[in-house]
Amino acid sequence: MTVRDPDEANGVGGAHATSGGHDPDEGGHFGPYGGRFMPEALISAQDELAEEYDKARNDPEFVAELDRLLRDYAGRPSPLTEAERFGAHAGGARVLLKREDLNHTGSHKINNVLGQALLVKRMGKRRVIAETGAGQHGVATATACALLDLDCVIYMGATDTERQALNVARMRLLGAEVRPVNTGSATLKDAINEALRDWVTNVADTHYLLGTAAGAHPFPLMVRNLHKVIGQEAREQVLRSTGELPDAVLACVGGGSNAIGVFHGFVDDPGVRLIGMEAGGHGLDSGEHGAALTSGTPGTLHGARSYLLQDEDGQIAEAYSISAGLDYPGVGPEHAWLADSGRAEYRAVTDEEAMEAFKLLSRTEGIIPAIESAHALAGALRLGRELGPDAVLLVNLSGRGDKDMDTAAHYFGLVPEAGITGEDQQ
Amino acid sequence: MSLEDVFRTCAAQRRAALIGYLPAGFPTMPESVELLEAMVRGDGDTPGCDIVEVGLPYSDPVMDGPTIQAASGQALRNGFRVRQLFDAVSAVAAAGAAPVVMSYWNPIHRYGPDAFAGDLRAAGGLGLITPDLIPEEAGEWTAASNRHGLDRIFLVAPSSSERRLALTAEAGSGFLYAASVMGVTGARDSVSGSARDLVRRTREHTSLPIGVGLGVRDAEHAAEVGRFADGVIVGSAFITRAEREGATGAGAFAGELARGLRAEPASTAER
Ligand SMILES: Cc1ncc(COP(=O)(O)O)c(C=O)c1O
């Protein structure tokens, strides 16, 4: 493993400043993954973005402005909470929660969005487009655009605008235009396709604010660096509260942004296991899941080579998960590289396991997690039972569950008109 | 016959080559073969396409507008499989035009670039147009296409820098595909001024023929583009016509376009 540049470990600003030992090559390749499988028409914009981002992350003024927003607007640093009563169910292991759910807009997404939105200002562009699945990234993007006075258009699969009607209302309240996408499977991947079509048409004045650590270079690198603050804070916080490094760091993986952010705090600590939990949906055998790393194959999607769900002909498969944020057939290229190299492990958690963990955290800690994050919690329950009471597990609680109350109410039959039980859904 | 020969023959006739696009398997496999044959045949008065781009229907066509998206989707829903592509390619070759394939990279990566190149060549295919593969990522394809003697047709766009135009021209062969506007495929109301400009800029870097695509709607557009480009690429408009009038319509449209290109001898000053 490469040795980390010592400058990199210092404070929040350090997250942006250096190239470090884990950066992709100039073309954005992490080993055989990543790169730029993009229309030529967009390459000049990707070049401009890579160049501007590189300047920005080495510009003390930019870094200071971002740090200020992260602190005063988003509420960083996010706390670390020990979940004792929850840990009792995880074989008695110590479970520490990194509370990204307490950030403004309710998830880790704000870290990336504030960074990119500042970059948009710097590039002198006026219009921002983004995709969203559950609506979390859309809401975060609309929020940053309201704050920084940018025009905002959000593409969202028509299936999701129905499933997440309240988030559509939030985005509109924040001044964004929400465009439902009816093409393909009318979910997240099609929203990304439509955003790319908009971008290729309007690239001169428009930035595509991608919401996860996937896509063509420089997105996987840039989004990862903007989320590294999660891992850097968590490492210090865990050391302070336990005097040691955790045995494992767990995070859910959709496109992989919260996971890569928290992993990067520990990637040079060889004793710390990095474990990504993917959406197992109705089980890997059912074919209805979102587990690109655990059961996909290499290919190219949305601009990068990585693992993805596809059929024999290379047609992209539809993903499935009870959590809209993990309902994506691809995954960021750095995760593919970490998986192949063995530095990180990836496992799948079913809807049922995730929903059990969702309920358990609510009942034992008074914290309602996002269903995405509940996948990471389910991973901790499993791993704690494997490792026993001496284990220290850090879980990235990537978001809060307010947005999921409708799903949960139906799943658990919590409201009279929603009489569907978990069993009925299986 | 090579792509170079096709462009040379057209140039000798002082006209641009007509390049038609249709997804294989649209709306069904047998119907797509009929449509492709008609596109080559023309309307009895004038022969049709010199080159045909056979499209490989793909689940996530990010460079395509609504018309081609819908046509590809229909082909897939009707059960199109990648191996059938080669039957469509053979049909074009048998009808007497030069077949190339236009495909996003993932299905080819999945098929295996070398196997794909071998099967394409065996079917009579001459090259591959790659809308989401830039030269920097094309190492595997360069090796496979060299091994099997296929042309590599890359795209250039109005946003391409001089450096990228040079690099792309250097990496490509057969012809260069100039995307006339910033945007996705689809018929447009007028020919954009950026097309002429892009062709002019590209010529400074290459002697390869240049085909202009995106937005060509009718014979009048085609004639206009044919005055400054070596090839005129028509896709969405063929699909729309085929949907309305079937193979007869596709053949008639090919004839109209071809006549448009032959109407006025192209001024050699511009070409
Ligand atoms: C709370 C939360 N966690 C996780 C994710 C998954 O994204 P990623 O894998 O990029 O962290 C989402 C996406 O919407 C989310 O809202």
XYZ file of C-alpha atoms and ligand atoms in Angstrom:
713
model
C 0.000 0.000 0.000
C 1.140 3.533 -0.737
C 2.255 5.756 2.094
C 0.117 8.760 2.717
C 1.482 12.235 2.225
C 1.905 13.540 5.778
C 0.358 16.922 4.915
C -2.863 15.246 4.116
C -3.850 14.277 7.623
C -4.115 17.800 8.962
C -7.549 19.203 9.605
C -10.405 19.772 7.256
C -8.428 21.879 4.807
C -5.937 19.061 4.443
C -8.704 17.020 2.877
C -8.570 19.148 -0.234
C -5.017 20.260 -0.425
C -2.768 17.486 -1.657
C -2.736 14.796 -4.259
C -1.679 12.090 -1.802
C -0.909 8.466 -2.543
C -4.417 7.296 -3.391
C -5.230 9.527 -6.286
C -5.977 8.068 -9.699
C -3.621 8.649 -12.626
C -4.031 11.752 -14.772
C -6.774 10.135 -16.818
C -8.697 9.262 -13.652
C -7.847 5.559 -13.518
C -7.865 3.603 -10.285
C -6.045 0.549 -11.587
C -8.195 -0.708 -14.479
C -11.254 1.258 -13.284
C -12.479 4.816 -13.687
C -11.385 6.871 -16.673
C -13.579 8.908 -18.981
C -15.998 6.914 -21.109
C -17.789 10.026 -22.222
C -18.903 11.770 -25.384
C -16.145 13.921 -26.851
C -18.476 16.928 -26.562
C -18.172 16.758 -22.759
C -14.450 16.147 -22.529
C -13.488 19.816 -22.618
C -15.866 20.463 -19.719
C -14.376 17.555 -17.777
C -10.910 18.924 -18.489
C -11.927 22.387 -17.310
C -13.495 20.929 -14.182
C -10.428 18.829 -13.355
C -8.186 21.819 -13.833
C -10.337 24.251 -11.834
C -10.811 21.732 -9.070
C -7.096 21.179 -8.853
C -6.480 24.903 -8.539
C -9.289 25.337 -6.031
C -8.156 22.600 -3.722
C -4.723 24.191 -3.550
C -6.129 27.676 -3.042
C -6.186 28.599 0.666
C -9.041 31.044 0.100
C -11.257 28.444 -1.491
C -10.444 25.910 1.205
C -11.140 28.448 3.965
C -14.483 29.406 2.414
C -15.521 25.765 2.143
C -14.444 25.050 5.702
C -16.434 28.038 6.893
C -19.570 26.809 5.118
C -19.083 23.277 6.412
C -18.801 24.614 9.960
C -21.291 27.485 10.069
C -23.854 26.276 7.583
C -23.701 22.482 7.520
C -22.861 22.085 11.219
C -19.521 20.265 11.022
C -17.862 18.557 12.694
C -20.629 16.018 13.096
C -20.574 14.236 16.460
C -19.596 10.665 17.226
C -22.212 8.873 19.316
C -21.633 5.603 21.131
C -24.639 3.296 20.687
C -24.481 1.111 23.792
C -27.957 -0.340 23.777
C -27.725 -1.039 20.061
C -24.260 -2.563 20.576
C -25.739 -5.074 23.003
C -27.533 -6.576 19.993
C -24.286 -6.614 17.984
C -22.662 -9.307 20.108
C -21.862 -6.703 22.755
C -19.419 -4.881 20.467
C -18.770 -1.172 20.946
C -20.653 0.562 18.161
C -19.758 4.161 17.379
C -21.961 6.196 15.072
C -20.559 8.966 12.902
C -23.521 11.314 12.847
C -23.775 12.588 9.281
C -27.532 12.505 9.865
C -27.134 15.657 11.942
C -25.751 17.726 9.079
C -27.923 20.385 7.506
C -30.341 18.727 5.029
C -29.990 15.466 6.925
C -27.200 13.543 5.278
C -23.578 13.487 4.180
C -24.620 14.792 0.749
C -24.165 18.427 1.829
C -20.339 18.031 2.048
C -20.041 17.338 -1.660
C -22.691 19.789 -2.730
C -21.208 22.797 -0.951
C -17.780 22.059 -2.421
C -19.040 21.702 -5.979
C -21.374 24.691 -5.727
C -18.465 26.890 -4.630
C -16.523 25.549 -7.578
C -19.390 26.496 -9.917
C -19.166 30.075 -8.661
C -15.439 30.004 -9.225
C -15.880 28.760 -12.784
C -18.351 31.545 -13.451
C -21.191 29.221 -14.436
C -24.763 30.128 -13.507
C -26.755 26.972 -13.930
C -26.562 23.714 -11.993
C -28.165 20.417 -12.916
C -28.223 17.272 -10.821
C -29.812 13.846 -10.617
C -31.546 12.493 -7.578
C -32.989 9.158 -6.530
C -34.553 9.491 -3.105
C -34.329 13.236 -3.339
C -31.562 13.701 -0.749
C -28.968 14.853 -3.251
C -31.589 16.927 -5.042
C -32.567 18.648 -1.813
C -28.932 19.248 -0.875
C -28.197 20.666 -4.336
C -31.279 22.897 -4.301
C -30.179 24.090 -0.857
C -26.685 25.051 -1.974
C -28.072 26.737 -5.085
C -30.456 28.794 -2.954
C -27.579 29.794 -0.694
C -25.215 30.690 -3.530
C -27.799 32.122 -5.933
C -27.488 29.559 -8.738
C -30.214 28.322 -11.096
C -31.026 24.704 -10.319
C -32.663 21.925 -12.323
C -33.075 18.481 -10.779
C -33.719 15.354 -12.836
C -35.610 12.657 -11.002
C -37.086 9.397 -12.292
C -40.873 9.583 -12.546
C -41.098 6.486 -10.343
C -39.159 8.353 -7.663
C -41.062 11.648 -7.918
C -44.091 9.610 -6.921
C -42.318 7.617 -4.192
C -40.708 10.760 -2.744
C -43.337 13.427 -3.320
C -42.386 15.358 -0.189
C -38.791 15.778 -1.341
C -40.086 17.073 -4.669
C -42.005 19.700 -2.707
C -38.863 20.538 -0.707
C -36.788 21.078 -3.826
C -39.476 23.300 -5.349
C -39.760 25.295 -2.134
C -36.003 25.867 -2.323
C -36.443 27.313 -5.796
C -35.326 24.366 -7.924
C -37.094 23.089 -10.999
C -37.780 19.349 -10.761
C -38.019 17.504 -14.076
C -39.517 14.005 -13.896
C -37.795 11.528 -16.214
C -39.985 8.989 -17.977
C -37.390 7.269 -20.134
C -35.922 3.804 -19.504
C -36.820 2.477 -16.069
C -37.720 6.002 -14.870
C -35.393 5.720 -11.854
C -32.012 7.075 -10.791
C -29.923 5.750 -13.685
C -32.320 7.296 -16.186
C -32.236 10.583 -14.276
C -28.440 10.524 -14.701
C -28.824 9.796 -18.434
C -31.182 12.741 -18.807
C -28.889 15.032 -16.811
C -26.008 14.026 -19.100
C -28.149 14.866 -22.151
C -28.894 18.275 -20.677
C -25.227 18.781 -19.887
C -24.012 17.970 -23.380
C -26.503 20.513 -24.734
C -25.864 23.312 -22.228
C -22.336 22.685 -21.058
C -21.144 26.222 -21.793
C -23.024 27.734 -18.841
C -24.016 24.614 -16.877
C -22.319 22.459 -14.261
C -23.456 18.908 -13.650
C -23.325 18.507 -9.885
C -23.014 14.743 -9.635
C -24.161 13.364 -6.301
C -21.872 10.426 -5.719
C -18.279 9.261 -6.139
C -18.970 7.774 -9.572
C -19.037 9.060 -13.146
C -16.166 10.234 -15.321
C -12.952 11.736 -14.000
C -12.634 14.057 -12.075
C -15.932 13.284 -10.280
C -14.860 10.171 -8.339
C -11.734 11.939 -7.083
C -13.409 15.254 -6.350
C -16.465 13.830 -4.620
C -14.279 11.522 -2.539
C -12.048 14.369 -1.439
C -15.058 16.482 -0.484
C -16.276 13.645 1.742
C -12.887 12.751 3.247
C -13.720 15.118 6.081
C -16.042 12.396 7.428
C -13.218 9.906 7.879
C -10.715 12.441 9.138
C -13.043 13.695 11.850
C -14.125 10.182 12.762
C -10.580 8.885 13.125
C -9.718 11.597 15.642
C -13.015 11.197 17.459
C -12.668 7.430 17.779
C -9.099 7.741 19.030
C -10.172 10.356 21.551
C -13.095 8.360 22.888
C -11.606 4.841 22.876
C -7.855 5.376 22.737
C -7.595 2.974 19.840
C -8.483 2.594 16.192
C -11.668 0.702 15.375
C -11.531 -2.895 14.203
C -13.786 -2.087 11.303
C -15.422 0.847 9.557
C -18.812 0.158 8.021
C -20.763 2.200 5.517
C -23.532 1.668 3.021
C -22.627 1.808 -0.667
C -24.917 3.170 -3.342
C -22.664 5.071 -5.709
C -20.184 4.997 -2.854
C -19.682 8.590 -1.682
C -20.289 8.316 2.053
C -18.349 5.055 2.169
C -15.313 6.361 0.307
C -15.323 9.468 2.505
C -15.246 7.575 5.782
C -12.909 4.848 4.434
C -10.309 7.424 3.501
C -9.744 8.345 7.112
C -8.509 4.799 7.689
C -7.237 3.491 4.391
C -3.623 3.725 5.567
C -4.350 1.956 8.846
C -3.844 -1.653 7.744
C -5.406 -3.052 10.928
C -8.741 -1.374 10.252
C -11.136 -3.371 8.093
C -13.147 -1.328 5.622
C -16.533 -2.855 4.922
C -19.099 -1.588 2.439
C -22.677 -2.772 2.664
C -24.594 -2.973 -0.581
C -28.314 -3.262 -1.183
C -29.209 -6.948 -1.164
C -32.857 -6.120 -1.891
C -34.888 -9.315 -1.953
C -31.686 -11.378 -1.805
C -28.868 -11.816 -4.306
C -30.473 -14.983 -5.693
C -33.714 -13.151 -6.440
C -31.971 -10.949 -9.004
C -33.696 -7.971 -7.340
C -30.951 -6.004 -5.640
C -28.421 -3.215 -6.067
C -25.233 -5.105 -5.224
C -22.883 -4.124 -8.061
C -19.679 -5.126 -6.253
C -20.952 -8.274 -4.577
C -22.675 -9.698 -7.620
C -21.949 -7.505 -10.659
C -19.318 -7.644 -13.394
C -16.930 -5.013 -14.815
C -18.256 -2.652 -17.447
C -18.732 1.029 -18.233
C -21.646 3.128 -17.079
C -22.103 6.890 -16.801
C -18.544 7.622 -17.792
C -16.416 5.192 -15.801
C -15.339 1.587 -15.830
C -16.388 -0.190 -12.652
C -18.530 -3.069 -11.491
C -22.146 -2.958 -12.559
C -25.302 -4.968 -12.952
C -25.738 -5.996 -16.572
C -27.000 -8.863 -18.655
C -25.020 -11.124 -20.997
C -25.288 -8.529 -23.772
C -23.967 -5.666 -21.673
C -27.405 -4.075 -21.323
C -27.617 -2.352 -17.943
C -29.939 -4.123 -15.519
C -32.450 -2.400 -13.310
C -31.409 -2.291 -9.703
C -33.787 -2.750 -6.806
C -33.669 -1.731 -3.158
C -36.185 -0.650 -0.563
C -33.924 2.375 -0.150
C -34.005 4.692 -3.133
C -30.458 5.914 -2.411
C -28.982 2.449 -2.980
C -31.189 1.636 -5.966
C -28.426 2.018 -8.579
C -26.852 -0.612 -10.884
C -23.325 0.831 -10.738
C -20.765 1.897 -8.146
C -17.851 4.338 -8.032
C -14.593 3.117 -9.602
C -12.416 3.505 -6.514
C -14.565 0.935 -4.726
C -14.001 -1.490 -7.596
C -10.287 -0.961 -7.127
C -10.462 -1.334 -3.331
C -12.478 -4.531 -3.780
C -10.039 -6.074 -6.273
C -7.017 -5.118 -4.194
C -8.639 -6.597 -1.104
C -8.240 -3.414 0.946
C -12.000 -3.164 1.383
C -14.659 -5.864 1.665
C -18.177 -5.633 0.356
C -21.245 -7.493 1.506
C -24.940 -7.353 0.751
C -27.736 -6.686 3.239
C -31.335 -7.540 2.355
C -34.298 -5.186 2.715
C -35.450 -7.260 5.649
C -32.156 -7.069 7.549
C -31.917 -3.347 6.873
C -35.439 -2.709 8.111
C -34.766 -4.714 11.292
C -31.706 -2.581 11.967
C -33.740 0.539 11.140
C -36.276 -0.344 13.799
C -33.666 -1.497 16.293
C -31.690 1.747 16.216
C -34.917 3.714 16.574
C -35.972 1.666 19.625
C -32.601 1.361 21.371
C -31.029 4.758 20.697
C -33.842 7.095 19.739
C -32.209 7.691 16.367
C -34.199 7.045 13.208
C -31.632 6.340 10.507
C -32.006 6.647 6.749
C -32.806 3.236 5.283
C -29.557 3.515 3.321
C -27.627 3.922 6.584
C -29.619 1.063 8.117
C -27.776 -1.229 5.691
C -24.505 -0.249 7.381
C -26.104 -0.814 10.786
C -27.239 -4.281 9.723
C -23.659 -4.981 8.702
C -22.519 -3.952 12.188
C -25.041 -6.270 13.829
C -23.689 -9.163 11.790
C -20.024 -8.312 12.279
C -20.416 -7.634 16.016
C -21.933 -11.075 16.461
C -18.964 -12.533 14.551
C -16.291 -10.638 16.489
C -17.793 -10.449 19.971
C -17.677 -7.867 22.761
C -14.060 -6.766 22.298
C -14.752 -5.360 18.860
C -14.926 -1.625 18.169
C -17.075 -0.847 15.138
C -17.419 2.550 13.517
C -20.611 2.948 11.513
C -21.131 5.878 9.200
C -24.692 6.989 9.847
C -24.960 8.701 6.480
C -28.426 10.178 6.913
C -31.592 10.482 8.948
C -34.804 8.629 8.330
C -37.354 11.437 8.097
C -37.551 10.997 4.344
C -38.247 7.291 4.846
C -41.209 7.531 7.211
C -43.702 6.751 4.473
C -41.819 3.589 3.489
C -41.381 2.589 7.137
C -45.019 3.261 7.979
C -46.099 0.955 5.184
C -43.450 -1.641 5.921
C -44.235 -1.950 9.616
C -47.946 -1.155 9.338
C -47.615 1.901 11.588
C -50.561 3.871 10.241
C -54.079 2.513 9.859
C -54.441 3.031 6.102
C -51.015 1.527 5.499
C -51.871 -1.940 6.693
C -49.132 -3.680 4.767
C -46.721 -5.646 6.942
C -43.108 -6.453 6.370
C -44.037 -10.040 5.591
C -46.354 -8.965 2.807
C -43.545 -7.122 1.175
C -41.096 -9.998 1.117
C -14.115 -1.931 -50.743
C -12.899 0.307 -47.938
C -14.440 3.432 -46.437
C -11.678 5.387 -48.104
C -12.761 3.982 -51.491
C -16.342 5.034 -50.838
C -15.374 8.615 -50.085
C -13.005 8.680 -53.056
C -15.761 7.488 -55.403
C -18.187 10.101 -54.068
C -15.576 12.839 -54.344
C -14.980 11.826 -57.962
C -18.707 12.400 -58.515
C -18.284 15.780 -56.824
C -20.734 15.010 -54.038
C -20.781 14.080 -50.382
C -21.438 10.523 -49.285
C -24.877 9.730 -47.861
C -24.580 7.977 -44.530
C -27.784 6.563 -43.041
C -28.305 5.291 -39.506
C -30.764 2.720 -38.236
C -30.724 0.589 -35.087
C -30.579 -3.131 -35.778
C -33.704 -4.899 -34.603
C -35.937 -1.846 -35.084
C -38.811 -2.378 -34.866
C -38.103 -6.114 -35.168
C -35.107 -7.934 -36.568
C -36.665 -8.896 -39.948
C -38.188 -5.450 -40.411
C -34.878 -3.754 -39.663
C -33.224 -5.807 -42.391
C -35.923 -4.689 -44.851
C -35.462 -1.071 -43.794
C -31.687 -1.244 -44.129
C -31.955 -2.781 -47.598
C -34.383 -0.072 -48.655
C -32.052 2.639 -47.328
C -29.320 1.270 -49.579
C -31.586 0.693 -52.582
C -33.084 4.180 -52.650
C -36.245 4.863 -54.630
C -35.588 3.276 -58.011
C -34.701 6.666 -59.385
C -31.597 7.347 -57.319
C -29.610 4.826 -55.285
C -29.646 5.498 -51.541
C -26.991 5.370 -48.846
C -23.325 4.901 -49.644
C -22.548 3.982 -46.053
C -24.937 2.627 -43.435
C -24.368 2.918 -39.711
C -26.035 -0.033 -38.067
C -26.854 0.983 -34.507
C -26.522 -1.426 -31.627
C -29.559 -0.868 -29.396
C -28.478 -0.060 -25.845
C -30.306 0.362 -22.569
C -28.639 3.672 -21.680
C -28.069 5.752 -24.817
C -26.896 9.034 -23.271
C -25.916 10.632 -26.589
C -29.311 10.028 -28.155
C -32.435 12.136 -28.274
C -36.017 10.855 -27.983
C -36.328 9.351 -31.495
C -33.331 7.015 -31.318
C -33.945 6.280 -27.632
C -37.450 5.115 -28.457
C -36.325 3.087 -31.476
C -33.558 1.342 -29.496
C -35.954 0.669 -26.661
C -38.438 -0.868 -29.059
C -35.758 -3.138 -30.550
C -34.762 -4.300 -27.062
C -38.340 -4.908 -25.989
C -38.796 -6.977 -29.135
C -35.962 -9.207 -28.009
C -32.941 -7.893 -29.905
C -29.699 -9.676 -28.996
C -26.194 -8.423 -29.782
C -25.297 -11.422 -31.950
C -28.121 -10.444 -34.360
C -26.257 -7.237 -35.123
C -24.016 -9.115 -37.521
C -26.966 -10.300 -39.621
C -27.986 -6.692 -40.101
C -24.413 -5.793 -41.070
C -24.303 -8.632 -43.632
C -27.586 -7.461 -45.108
C -26.185 -3.974 -45.694
C -23.051 -5.383 -47.319
C -25.123 -7.712 -49.508
C -27.294 -4.778 -50.592
C -24.154 -3.061 -51.838
C -23.374 -0.341 -49.292
C -20.489 -0.027 -46.861
C -21.600 -1.106 -43.368
C -20.208 0.336 -40.154
C -21.549 -0.137 -36.640
C -22.358 2.606 -34.168
C -22.306 1.452 -30.568
C -21.809 2.560 -27.013
C -18.804 0.902 -25.478
C -20.304 -1.318 -22.776
C -21.932 -3.960 -25.000
C -18.668 -4.315 -26.934
C -16.623 -4.519 -23.755
C -18.998 -7.212 -22.575
C -18.865 -9.149 -25.866
C -15.080 -8.926 -25.840
C -13.534 -6.293 -28.142
C -11.469 -8.816 -30.062
C -14.347 -11.229 -30.625
C -16.551 -8.300 -31.604
C -14.035 -7.014 -34.124
C -13.606 -10.498 -35.595
C -17.348 -11.077 -35.954
C -17.936 -7.591 -37.362
C -15.252 -8.070 -39.985
C -16.541 -11.527 -40.890
C -20.003 -10.021 -41.462
C -18.547 -7.499 -43.898
C -18.363 -4.564 -41.486
C -15.725 -1.915 -42.199
C -15.519 0.017 -38.972
C -17.023 1.137 -35.699
C -18.283 4.531 -34.545
C -17.866 4.959 -30.808
C -19.905 7.829 -29.322
C -18.651 7.306 -25.772
C -15.127 6.089 -26.392
C -12.424 8.731 -26.743
C -8.973 7.836 -28.101
C -7.403 7.946 -24.623
C -9.653 5.082 -23.488
C -9.519 3.140 -26.719
C -6.376 1.053 -26.157
C -8.177 -2.269 -26.257
C -10.255 -1.268 -29.252
C -7.229 0.039 -31.135
C -5.526 -3.327 -30.741
C -8.621 -5.310 -31.726
C -9.514 -3.099 -34.703
C -5.944 -3.200 -35.990
C -5.859 -6.954 -35.721
C -9.058 -7.325 -37.722
C -8.571 -4.469 -40.168
C -11.456 -2.269 -39.042
C -11.632 1.518 -39.120
C -11.962 3.490 -35.879
C -14.381 6.355 -36.270
C -14.150 8.818 -33.393
C -16.261 11.911 -32.825
C -15.227 15.526 -32.752
C -17.492 18.227 -31.324
C -17.786 22.014 -31.433
C -16.284 22.045 -27.934
C -13.190 20.046 -28.951
C -9.985 21.997 -28.467
C -7.391 22.186 -31.230
C -5.283 19.753 -29.236
C -8.157 17.278 -29.056
C -8.999 17.660 -32.737
C -5.402 16.786 -33.580
C -5.303 13.859 -31.180
C -8.629 12.465 -32.376
C -7.756 12.844 -36.050
C -4.493 11.043 -35.395
C -6.203 8.128 -33.641
C -9.047 7.701 -36.128
C -9.332 6.145 -39.564
C -11.964 5.785 -42.283
C -13.592 9.100 -41.510
C -14.173 11.496 -38.632
C -17.649 12.005 -37.255
C -18.274 15.699 -36.631
C -21.167 16.333 -34.222
C -22.717 19.435 -35.741
C -24.095 20.891 -32.522
C -23.641 20.540 -28.805
C -26.390 18.121 -27.945
C -27.911 14.725 -28.549
C -29.133 13.089 -31.754
C -32.412 14.239 -33.258
C -33.716 16.106 -36.272
C -33.448 19.881 -35.997
C -35.076 22.780 -37.778
C -31.925 24.255 -39.240
C -28.330 23.379 -39.900
C -26.180 24.916 -37.241
C -23.394 27.311 -38.122
C -21.146 25.477 -35.700
C -21.023 22.502 -38.100
C -19.308 24.448 -40.854
C -16.908 25.938 -38.360
C -16.066 22.563 -36.846
C -15.407 21.014 -40.257
C -13.128 23.913 -41.148
C -11.186 23.590 -37.888
C -10.940 19.807 -38.198
C -9.595 19.966 -41.751
C -6.563 21.814 -40.462
C -5.567 18.679 -38.592
C -6.381 15.879 -40.992
C -6.898 14.693 -44.519
C -9.453 12.103 -43.343
C -12.945 12.562 -44.780
C -15.348 14.305 -42.389
C -18.954 13.225 -41.932
C -21.375 15.637 -40.275
C -24.161 14.303 -38.121
C -26.769 15.404 -35.588
C -29.823 17.257 -36.729
C -29.976 16.659 -40.496
C -33.695 16.520 -41.220
C -34.345 16.545 -44.963
C -32.891 16.731 -48.478
C -32.462 20.472 -48.215
C -30.370 20.182 -45.024
C -28.432 17.339 -46.542
C -27.593 19.408 -49.603
C -26.504 22.311 -47.434
C -24.221 20.113 -45.300
C -22.959 18.300 -48.380
C -21.498 21.560 -49.636
C -18.878 21.624 -46.888
C -18.652 18.050 -45.544
C -17.511 14.793 -47.150
C -20.357 12.800 -45.665
C -23.867 13.662 -44.482
C -25.186 11.537 -41.641
C -28.939 11.094 -41.235
C -30.383 9.049 -38.369
C -33.466 10.210 -36.491
C -35.164 11.427 -39.673
C -34.829 7.938 -41.210
C -36.447 6.407 -38.152
C -39.325 8.864 -38.218
C -39.943 8.211 -41.904
C -39.670 4.435 -41.452
C -42.145 4.537 -38.592
C -44.665 6.354 -40.744
C -44.181 4.654 -44.103
C -42.141 1.488 -43.560
C -39.513 0.238 -45.994
C -41.052 2.032 -48.968
C -40.786 5.312 -47.098
C -37.213 4.624 -45.990
C -36.221 3.902 -49.587
C -38.012 6.996 -50.881
C -36.346 9.169 -48.237
C -32.917 7.758 -49.116
C -33.588 8.652 -52.749
C -34.645 12.198 -51.837
C -31.548 12.739 -49.714
C -29.255 11.267 -52.360
C -30.767 13.542 -55.018
C -30.249 16.483 -52.687
C -26.549 15.664 -52.550
C -26.345 15.297 -56.323
C -28.411 18.382 -57.162
C -25.654 20.938 -57.265
C -22.090 19.861 -57.760
C -20.255 20.707 -54.597
C -17.885 23.594 -54.895
C -14.445 22.134 -54.581
C -13.327 25.357 -52.977
C -15.377 24.564 -49.924
C -14.835 20.831 -49.721
C -28.585 8.939 3.550
C -27.941 8.354 2.344
N -26.952 7.463 2.498
C -26.346 6.898 1.444
C -26.727 7.183 0.148
C -26.048 6.471 -0.966
O -25.144 7.244 -1.673
P -23.570 7.027 -1.541
O -23.287 5.582 -1.755
O -23.019 7.887 -2.622
O -23.162 7.474 -0.197
C -27.751 8.116 -0.063
C -28.169 8.468 -1.447
O -29.161 9.068 -1.721
C -28.366 8.714 1.057
O -29.368 9.598 0.905
